[in-house]
GROMACS .gro file of C-alpha atoms in nm:
model
  400
    1UNK     CA    1  10.449  11.849  -6.390
    2UNK     CA    2  10.279  12.187  -6.400
    3UNK     CA    3  10.318  12.414  -6.700
    4UNK     CA    4  10.254  12.776  -6.784
    5UNK     CA    5  10.195  12.878  -7.142
    6UNK     CA    6  10.150  13.243  -7.234
    7UNK     CA    7   9.961  13.418  -6.957
    8UNK     CA    8   9.744  13.118  -6.876
    9UNK     CA    9   9.841  12.885  -6.595
   10UNK     CA   10   9.752  12.525  -6.668
   11UNK     CA   11   9.790  12.266  -6.394
   12UNK     CA   12   9.913  11.961  -6.575
   13UNK     CA   13  10.038  11.648  -6.411
   14UNK     CA   14  10.126  11.335  -6.600
   15UNK     CA   15  10.268  11.000  -6.495
   16UNK     CA   16  10.377  10.908  -6.142
   17UNK     CA   17  10.062  10.702  -6.088
   18UNK     CA   18  10.258  10.431  -5.912
   19UNK     CA   19  10.386  10.685  -5.660
   20UNK     CA   20  10.039  10.835  -5.610
   21UNK     CA   21   9.885  10.491  -5.555
   22UNK     CA   22  10.151  10.409  -5.297
   23UNK     CA   23  10.092  10.742  -5.124
   24UNK     CA   24   9.715  10.687  -5.114
   25UNK     CA   25   9.751  10.346  -4.950
   26UNK     CA   26  10.007  10.495  -4.709
   27UNK     CA   27   9.775  10.769  -4.577
   28UNK     CA   28   9.483  10.526  -4.566
   29UNK     CA   29   9.676  10.319  -4.312
   30UNK     CA   30   9.733  10.025  -4.545
   31UNK     CA   31  10.111  10.031  -4.506
   32UNK     CA   32  10.324   9.950  -4.201
   33UNK     CA   33  10.609  10.196  -4.268
   34UNK     CA   34  10.633  10.547  -4.122
   35UNK     CA   35  10.814  10.734  -4.397
   36UNK     CA   36  10.757  10.747  -4.772
   37UNK     CA   37  11.097  10.861  -4.900
   38UNK     CA   38  11.121  10.992  -5.256
   39UNK     CA   39  11.468  11.038  -5.400
   40UNK     CA   40  11.586  11.165  -5.736
   41UNK     CA   41  11.811  11.422  -5.904
   42UNK     CA   42  11.723  11.790  -5.933
   43UNK     CA   43  11.447  11.868  -6.179
   44UNK     CA   44  11.309  11.515  -6.192
   45UNK     CA   45  10.972  11.635  -6.056
   46UNK     CA   46  10.988  11.570  -5.681
   47UNK     CA   47  10.831  11.900  -5.576
   48UNK     CA   48  10.544  11.876  -5.826
   49UNK     CA   49  10.479  11.522  -5.705
   50UNK     CA   50  10.463  11.640  -5.342
   51UNK     CA   51  10.217  11.915  -5.436
   52UNK     CA   52  10.005  11.660  -5.622
   53UNK     CA   53  10.013  11.433  -5.318
   54UNK     CA   54   9.870  11.710  -5.100
   55UNK     CA   55   9.586  11.754  -5.351
   56UNK     CA   56   9.523  11.378  -5.356
   57UNK     CA   57   9.511  11.371  -4.976
   58UNK     CA   58   9.249  11.648  -4.970
   59UNK     CA   59   9.042  11.472  -5.235
   60UNK     CA   60   9.014  11.159  -5.021
   61UNK     CA   61   8.874  11.360  -4.726
   62UNK     CA   62   9.009  11.118  -4.468
   63UNK     CA   63   8.860  11.180  -4.123
   64UNK     CA   64   9.094  11.323  -3.860
   65UNK     CA   65   9.385  11.360  -4.104
   66UNK     CA   66   9.548  11.703  -4.076
   67UNK     CA   67   9.675  11.797  -4.422
   68UNK     CA   68   9.920  12.085  -4.474
   69UNK     CA   69   9.837  12.359  -4.721
   70UNK     CA   70  10.205  12.391  -4.813
   71UNK     CA   71  10.496  12.154  -4.810
   72UNK     CA   72  10.788  12.233  -4.579
   73UNK     CA   73  11.086  12.345  -4.787
   74UNK     CA   74  11.400  12.240  -4.602
   75UNK     CA   75  11.605  12.479  -4.813
   76UNK     CA   76  11.471  12.762  -4.598
   77UNK     CA   77  11.730  12.851  -4.335
   78UNK     CA   78  11.454  12.882  -4.072
   79UNK     CA   79  11.409  12.504  -4.106
   80UNK     CA   80  11.780  12.437  -4.057
   81UNK     CA   81  11.725  12.470  -3.682
   82UNK     CA   82  11.526  12.211  -3.489
   83UNK     CA   83  11.310  12.478  -3.327
   84UNK     CA   84  11.248  12.637  -3.667
   85UNK     CA   85  11.113  12.310  -3.807
   86UNK     CA   86  10.909  12.258  -3.491
   87UNK     CA   87  10.758  12.606  -3.534
   88UNK     CA   88  10.661  12.517  -3.891
   89UNK     CA   89  10.488  12.195  -3.785
   90UNK     CA   90  10.304  12.379  -3.506
   91UNK     CA   91  10.180  12.637  -3.757
   92UNK     CA   92  10.044  12.357  -3.979
   93UNK     CA   93   9.850  12.212  -3.687
   94UNK     CA   94   9.729  12.553  -3.567
   95UNK     CA   95   9.582  12.634  -3.909
   96UNK     CA   96   9.390  12.307  -3.917
   97UNK     CA   97   9.251  12.260  -3.567
   98UNK     CA   98   9.110  12.486  -3.297
   99UNK     CA   99   9.253  12.281  -3.013
  100UNK     CA  100   9.568  12.404  -2.839
  101UNK     CA  101   9.804  12.108  -2.833
  102UNK     CA  102  10.121  12.313  -2.820
  103UNK     CA  103  10.057  12.570  -2.548
  104UNK     CA  104  10.354  12.453  -2.340
  105UNK     CA  105  10.577  12.455  -2.645
  106UNK     CA  106  10.476  12.809  -2.741
  107UNK     CA  107  10.556  12.929  -2.388
  108UNK     CA  108  10.893  12.749  -2.398
  109UNK     CA  109  10.972  12.909  -2.735
  110UNK     CA  110  10.888  13.252  -2.596
  111UNK     CA  111  11.137  13.200  -2.313
  112UNK     CA  112  11.398  13.081  -2.565
  113UNK     CA  113  11.332  13.390  -2.775
  114UNK     CA  114  11.406  13.609  -2.472
  115UNK     CA  115  11.723  13.408  -2.405
  116UNK     CA  116  11.848  13.484  -2.756
  117UNK     CA  117  11.767  13.853  -2.720
  118UNK     CA  118  11.941  13.884  -2.385
  119UNK     CA  119  12.243  13.671  -2.488
  120UNK     CA  120  12.213  13.395  -2.232
  121UNK     CA  121  12.507  13.161  -2.188
  122UNK     CA  122  12.538  12.879  -2.441
  123UNK     CA  123  12.453  12.607  -2.188
  124UNK     CA  124  12.144  12.797  -2.073
  125UNK     CA  125  12.023  12.828  -2.431
  126UNK     CA  126  12.090  12.459  -2.492
  127UNK     CA  127  11.886  12.366  -2.184
  128UNK     CA  128  11.599  12.588  -2.299
  129UNK     CA  129  11.611  12.433  -2.648
  130UNK     CA  130  11.586  12.086  -2.492
  131UNK     CA  131  11.287  12.193  -2.281
  132UNK     CA  132  11.116  12.337  -2.590
  133UNK     CA  133  11.175  12.012  -2.779
  134UNK     CA  134  11.030  11.808  -2.492
  135UNK     CA  135  10.722  12.031  -2.490
  136UNK     CA  136  10.691  11.997  -2.868
  137UNK     CA  137  10.708  11.617  -2.858
  138UNK     CA  138  10.455  11.605  -2.572
  139UNK     CA  139  10.217  11.820  -2.776
  140UNK     CA  140  10.270  11.602  -3.081
  141UNK     CA  141  10.197  11.284  -2.886
  142UNK     CA  142   9.880  11.439  -2.745
  143UNK     CA  143   9.774  11.552  -3.094
  144UNK     CA  144   9.828  11.210  -3.251
  145UNK     CA  145   9.606  11.040  -2.994
  146UNK     CA  146   9.313  11.224  -3.151
  147UNK     CA  147   9.428  11.306  -3.506
  148UNK     CA  148   9.655  11.185  -3.781
  149UNK     CA  149   9.908  11.424  -3.927
  150UNK     CA  150  10.063  11.446  -4.275
  151UNK     CA  151  10.406  11.612  -4.282
  152UNK     CA  152  10.574  11.671  -4.620
  153UNK     CA  153  10.939  11.777  -4.631
  154UNK     CA  154  11.101  11.888  -4.957
  155UNK     CA  155  11.471  11.948  -5.034
  156UNK     CA  156  11.567  11.726  -4.741
  157UNK     CA  157  11.922  11.689  -4.875
  158UNK     CA  158  11.993  12.034  -4.730
  159UNK     CA  159  11.962  11.900  -4.374
  160UNK     CA  160  12.006  11.526  -4.416
  161UNK     CA  161  12.343  11.516  -4.242
  162UNK     CA  162  12.280  11.800  -3.998
  163UNK     CA  163  12.137  11.801  -3.644
  164UNK     CA  164  11.786  11.885  -3.769
  165UNK     CA  165  11.793  11.601  -4.023
  166UNK     CA  166  11.922  11.358  -3.765
  167UNK     CA  167  11.654  11.474  -3.520
  168UNK     CA  168  11.382  11.406  -3.778
  169UNK     CA  169  11.516  11.059  -3.850
  170UNK     CA  170  11.552  10.979  -3.480
  171UNK     CA  171  11.218  11.111  -3.353
  172UNK     CA  172  10.983  11.005  -3.632
  173UNK     CA  173  10.990  10.640  -3.526
  174UNK     CA  174  10.868  10.719  -3.172
  175UNK     CA  175  10.532  10.877  -3.258
  176UNK     CA  176  10.252  10.694  -3.436
  177UNK     CA  177   9.980  10.841  -3.660
  178UNK     CA  178  10.222  11.072  -3.842
  179UNK     CA  179  10.264  11.016  -4.214
  180UNK     CA  180  10.601  11.151  -4.321
  181UNK     CA  181  10.666  11.211  -4.691
  182UNK     CA  182  11.023  11.323  -4.757
  183UNK     CA  183  11.187  11.418  -5.087
  184UNK     CA  184  11.562  11.442  -5.130
  185UNK     CA  185  11.835  11.431  -5.392
  186UNK     CA  186  12.032  11.206  -5.159
  187UNK     CA  187  11.948  10.845  -5.066
  188UNK     CA  188  11.800  10.767  -4.725
  189UNK     CA  189  12.065  10.732  -4.455
  190UNK     CA  190  11.859  10.658  -4.143
  191UNK     CA  191  11.683  10.368  -3.978
  192UNK     CA  192  11.317  10.306  -3.901
  193UNK     CA  193  11.029  10.182  -4.110
  194UNK     CA  194  11.096  10.361  -4.439
  195UNK     CA  195  10.965  10.285  -4.786
  196UNK     CA  196  11.211  10.400  -5.052
  197UNK     CA  197  11.049  10.518  -5.376
  198UNK     CA  198  11.304  10.663  -5.622
  199UNK     CA  199  11.175  10.893  -5.895
  200UNK     CA  200  11.287  10.828  -6.251
  201UNK     CA  201  11.265  11.034  -6.570
  202UNK     CA  202  10.955  11.045  -6.791
  203UNK     CA  203  10.866  10.752  -7.012
  204UNK     CA  204  10.763  10.785  -7.377
  205UNK     CA  205  10.397  10.744  -7.271
  206UNK     CA  206  10.437  11.028  -7.018
  207UNK     CA  207  10.578  11.259  -7.284
  208UNK     CA  208  10.293  11.182  -7.525
  209UNK     CA  209  10.037  11.250  -7.253
  210UNK     CA  210  10.209  11.574  -7.160
  211UNK     CA  211  10.214  11.682  -7.526
  212UNK     CA  212   9.842  11.611  -7.556
  213UNK     CA  213   9.758  11.802  -7.237
  214UNK     CA  214   9.965  12.100  -7.354
  215UNK     CA  215   9.743  12.106  -7.668
  216UNK     CA  216  10.042  12.122  -7.899
  217UNK     CA  217  10.058  12.035  -8.268
  218UNK     CA  218  10.351  11.825  -8.374
  219UNK     CA  219  10.255  11.743  -8.731
  220UNK     CA  220  10.287  11.405  -8.893
  221UNK     CA  221  10.618  11.330  -8.721
  222UNK     CA  222  10.482  11.369  -8.368
  223UNK     CA  223  10.584  11.025  -8.241
  224UNK     CA  224  10.938  11.054  -8.372
  225UNK     CA  225  10.969  11.413  -8.247
  226UNK     CA  226  10.870  11.309  -7.895
  227UNK     CA  227  11.106  11.013  -7.907
  228UNK     CA  228  11.397  11.240  -7.997
  229UNK     CA  229  11.304  11.494  -7.727
  230UNK     CA  230  11.280  11.219  -7.466
  231UNK     CA  231  11.624  11.089  -7.563
  232UNK     CA  232  11.791  11.431  -7.575
  233UNK     CA  233  11.638  11.530  -7.239
  234UNK     CA  234  11.721  11.190  -7.086
  235UNK     CA  235  11.365  11.177  -6.950
  236UNK     CA  236  11.418  11.499  -6.754
  237UNK     CA  237  11.073  11.660  -6.700
  238UNK     CA  238  11.187  12.023  -6.703
  239UNK     CA  239  11.393  11.985  -7.020
  240UNK     CA  240  11.105  11.799  -7.187
  241UNK     CA  241  10.862  12.074  -7.086
  242UNK     CA  242  11.094  12.344  -7.219
  243UNK     CA  243  11.137  12.154  -7.545
  244UNK     CA  244  10.765  12.102  -7.600
  245UNK     CA  245  10.667  12.457  -7.509
  246UNK     CA  246  10.960  12.664  -7.625
  247UNK     CA  247  11.132  12.497  -7.918
  248UNK     CA  248  11.059  12.662  -8.249
  249UNK     CA  249  10.748  12.510  -8.410
  250UNK     CA  250  10.938  12.441  -8.730
  251UNK     CA  251  11.199  12.249  -8.534
  252UNK     CA  252  10.931  12.039  -8.363
  253UNK     CA  253  10.822  11.920  -8.706
  254UNK     CA  254  11.173  11.805  -8.792
  255UNK     CA  255  11.273  11.520  -8.558
  256UNK     CA  256  11.578  11.446  -8.770
  257UNK     CA  257  11.714  11.792  -8.691
  258UNK     CA  258  11.660  11.737  -8.317
  259UNK     CA  259  11.834  11.401  -8.349
  260UNK     CA  260  12.135  11.566  -8.515
  261UNK     CA  261  12.185  11.815  -8.231
  262UNK     CA  262  12.459  11.769  -7.976
  263UNK     CA  263  12.357  11.786  -7.610
  264UNK     CA  264  12.496  12.140  -7.587
  265UNK     CA  265  12.308  12.251  -7.899
  266UNK     CA  266  11.984  12.104  -7.765
  267UNK     CA  267  12.015  12.274  -7.426
  268UNK     CA  268  12.119  12.604  -7.582
  269UNK     CA  269  11.810  12.590  -7.805
  270UNK     CA  270  11.592  12.546  -7.497
  271UNK     CA  271  11.678  12.890  -7.364
  272UNK     CA  272  11.659  13.082  -7.693
  273UNK     CA  273  11.339  13.252  -7.566
  274UNK     CA  274  11.549  13.394  -7.282
  275UNK     CA  275  11.777  13.548  -7.545
  276UNK     CA  276  11.467  13.678  -7.726
  277UNK     CA  277  11.369  13.854  -7.405
  278UNK     CA  278  11.707  14.026  -7.412
  279UNK     CA  279  11.633  14.139  -7.767
  280UNK     CA  280  11.284  14.265  -7.679
  281UNK     CA  281  11.105  14.020  -7.910
  282UNK     CA  282  10.843  13.856  -7.684
  283UNK     CA  283  10.628  14.122  -7.518
  284UNK     CA  284  10.753  14.478  -7.551
  285UNK     CA  285  11.110  14.596  -7.551
  286UNK     CA  286  11.117  14.768  -7.213
  287UNK     CA  287  10.936  14.487  -7.028
  288UNK     CA  288  11.138  14.216  -7.201
  289UNK     CA  289  11.473  14.367  -7.111
  290UNK     CA  290  11.368  14.409  -6.747
  291UNK     CA  291  11.256  14.045  -6.740
  292UNK     CA  292  11.577  13.932  -6.908
  293UNK     CA  293  11.803  14.111  -6.660
  294UNK     CA  294  11.600  13.983  -6.366
  295UNK     CA  295  11.627  13.622  -6.489
  296UNK     CA  296  12.005  13.661  -6.518
  297UNK     CA  297  12.025  13.781  -6.159
  298UNK     CA  298  11.788  13.511  -6.039
  299UNK     CA  299  12.026  13.253  -6.187
  300UNK     CA  300  12.329  13.417  -6.029
  301UNK     CA  301  12.191  13.467  -5.678
  302UNK     CA  302  12.023  13.123  -5.667
  303UNK     CA  303  11.737  13.113  -5.415
  304UNK     CA  304  11.847  13.434  -5.244
  305UNK     CA  305  11.654  13.685  -5.451
  306UNK     CA  306  11.352  13.894  -5.362
  307UNK     CA  307  11.193  14.229  -5.440
  308UNK     CA  308  11.415  14.411  -5.188
  309UNK     CA  309  11.733  14.286  -5.353
  310UNK     CA  310  11.592  14.371  -5.697
  311UNK     CA  311  11.520  14.723  -5.568
  312UNK     CA  312  11.883  14.752  -5.460
  313UNK     CA  313  11.997  14.647  -5.809
  314UNK     CA  314  11.764  14.908  -5.961
  315UNK     CA  315  11.909  15.174  -5.730
  316UNK     CA  316  12.258  15.075  -5.852
  317UNK     CA  317  12.136  15.114  -6.214
  318UNK     CA  318  12.201  14.744  -6.285
  319UNK     CA  319  11.838  14.684  -6.384
  320UNK     CA  320  11.612  14.924  -6.573
  321UNK     CA  321  11.249  14.848  -6.495
  322UNK     CA  322  11.113  15.133  -6.708
  323UNK     CA  323  10.826  15.218  -6.475
  324UNK     CA  324  10.759  14.864  -6.351
  325UNK     CA  325  10.773  14.797  -5.977
  326UNK     CA  326  11.009  14.519  -5.859
  327UNK     CA  327  10.719  14.319  -5.715
  328UNK     CA  328  10.528  14.352  -6.043
  329UNK     CA  329  10.824  14.219  -6.243
  330UNK     CA  330  10.863  13.919  -6.012
  331UNK     CA  331  10.487  13.851  -6.018
  332UNK     CA  332  10.488  13.865  -6.399
  333UNK     CA  333  10.774  13.615  -6.414
  334UNK     CA  334  10.602  13.371  -6.178
  335UNK     CA  335  10.270  13.389  -6.361
  336UNK     CA  336  10.413  13.353  -6.710
  337UNK     CA  337  10.725  13.138  -6.675
  338UNK     CA  338  10.669  12.798  -6.518
  339UNK     CA  339  11.033  12.769  -6.405
  340UNK     CA  340  11.000  13.070  -6.171
  341UNK     CA  341  10.846  13.026  -5.828
  342UNK     CA  342  10.809  13.215  -5.501
  343UNK     CA  343  10.897  13.021  -5.188
  344UNK     CA  344  10.695  13.053  -4.865
  345UNK     CA  345  10.970  13.279  -4.724
  346UNK     CA  346  10.903  13.525  -5.014
  347UNK     CA  347  11.231  13.453  -5.193
  348UNK     CA  348  11.194  13.404  -5.567
  349UNK     CA  349  11.396  13.144  -5.752
  350UNK     CA  350  11.448  12.976  -6.084
  351UNK     CA  351  11.402  12.605  -6.107
  352UNK     CA  352  11.743  12.453  -6.036
  353UNK     CA  353  11.786  12.318  -6.386
  354UNK     CA  354  11.690  12.649  -6.548
  355UNK     CA  355  11.944  12.819  -6.322
  356UNK     CA  356  12.207  12.579  -6.459
  357UNK     CA  357  12.104  12.649  -6.819
  358UNK     CA  358  12.114  13.028  -6.777
  359UNK     CA  359  12.449  13.022  -6.596
  360UNK     CA  360  12.597  12.781  -6.849
  361UNK     CA  361  12.463  12.923  -7.175
  362UNK     CA  362  12.361  13.284  -7.116
  363UNK     CA  363  12.599  13.436  -6.861
  364UNK     CA  364  12.906  13.352  -7.078
  365UNK     CA  365  12.776  13.603  -7.334
  366UNK     CA  366  12.915  13.869  -7.097
  367UNK     CA  367  13.288  13.889  -7.162
  368UNK     CA  368  13.376  14.054  -6.829
  369UNK     CA  369  13.123  13.862  -6.624
  370UNK     CA  370  13.374  13.774  -6.351
  371UNK     CA  371  13.427  14.138  -6.261
  372UNK     CA  372  13.058  14.212  -6.305
  373UNK     CA  373  12.963  13.924  -6.075
  374UNK     CA  374  13.206  14.054  -5.814
  375UNK     CA  375  13.010  14.380  -5.819
  376UNK     CA  376  12.685  14.185  -5.782
  377UNK     CA  377  12.823  13.980  -5.494
  378UNK     CA  378  12.937  14.295  -5.313
  379UNK     CA  379  12.589  14.447  -5.349
  380UNK     CA  380  12.428  14.129  -5.214
  381UNK     CA  381  12.669  14.107  -4.918
  382UNK     CA  382  12.605  14.471  -4.826
  383UNK     CA  383  12.230  14.414  -4.855
  384UNK     CA  384  12.239  14.106  -4.630
  385UNK     CA  385  12.456  14.279  -4.373
  386UNK     CA  386  12.200  14.558  -4.363
  387UNK     CA  387  11.917  14.307  -4.320
  388UNK     CA  388  12.101  14.136  -4.034
  389UNK     CA  389  12.180  14.467  -3.865
  390UNK     CA  390  11.811  14.563  -3.876
  391UNK     CA  391  11.687  14.226  -3.750
  392UNK     CA  392  11.487  14.254  -3.428
  393UNK     CA  393  11.603  13.934  -3.265
  394UNK     CA  394  11.870  13.666  -3.274
  395UNK     CA  395  11.640  13.407  -3.432
  396UNK     CA  396  11.576  13.629  -3.736
  397UNK     CA  397  11.948  13.698  -3.765
  398UNK     CA  398  12.023  13.325  -3.770
  399UNK     CA  399  11.756  13.270  -4.036
  400UNK     CA  400  11.916  13.538  -4.254
   0.00000   0.00000   0.00000
């Protein structure tokens, strides 16, 4: 788990050693399976584990292993198409080797791009897609004769039962020297040589280690406090992190009070700092209120929020940034709130579990939120329609 406290970013990762050891032996060629499949519910720490795995792979400096600089987020609509995922894999290879393994594929994709622009018939486009896929697989086979390739897919549940997910599961078993690491909320549904490694909640030892790394002071009742937090959070890493970093210091010294809380009271207490933002109590009033409103909208729009959409909300007088630029507000959130992140496609999102907390405990404070959210939805629809209308090609339109 990585945490952010104040304005300082601290890369902290605790536990999961069993998964990291398995991963290390996998990429060192000491395992006979082709896919390391990590499953677990939202917020259990799958993404942070994948990021840690990339760091571990680089530390081992294995010869001829091509290691991505970013994981492939299957939530991105560009990766919901087979050719979109192929493009992503080609970009990973291109950034890590000077050799042109995918020249034929790039030419085939260019022809397919023209076909989309000129509205070829469906069968013609299908034939061109098949030719591009053949060229991609040929390039991949050529690459893996000389190199090994690590491919890491996150949020695989978004495509698991779609053509792109089925293509991944079907093709991965035909090409050697590719190490697939896949994370999903759903269990594995394919065949092939797959090692299933579910991810569970934190243990008491993990929580203690996390508390120590966060350099927190829990007083004489530390052990009991952590035990109560672990139980209330059900081992959930994000909830534990919020509790350790955000719960009132006085409350952290009173484990009996934590124990007496209902689940709703505990979760509501975790987002009290969000309410303090709304009251202008954390930084300065103008900045806090801009941050508060932006977090509300991030929770509502769920993974479909960026600086352009924030600008539209400002223009509609639904957010007052008081001199701050939309990009600056989003950058501030990402740097200072560990549950905010920017995806490779530039969209900004709350961690899924924080989105749930804000929607469940903060949005209800607005009595007429249904009507207000209808207004928000209309603004978002109009904005997306404008984006689609301005798109230069059919591929971009489909991604939107």
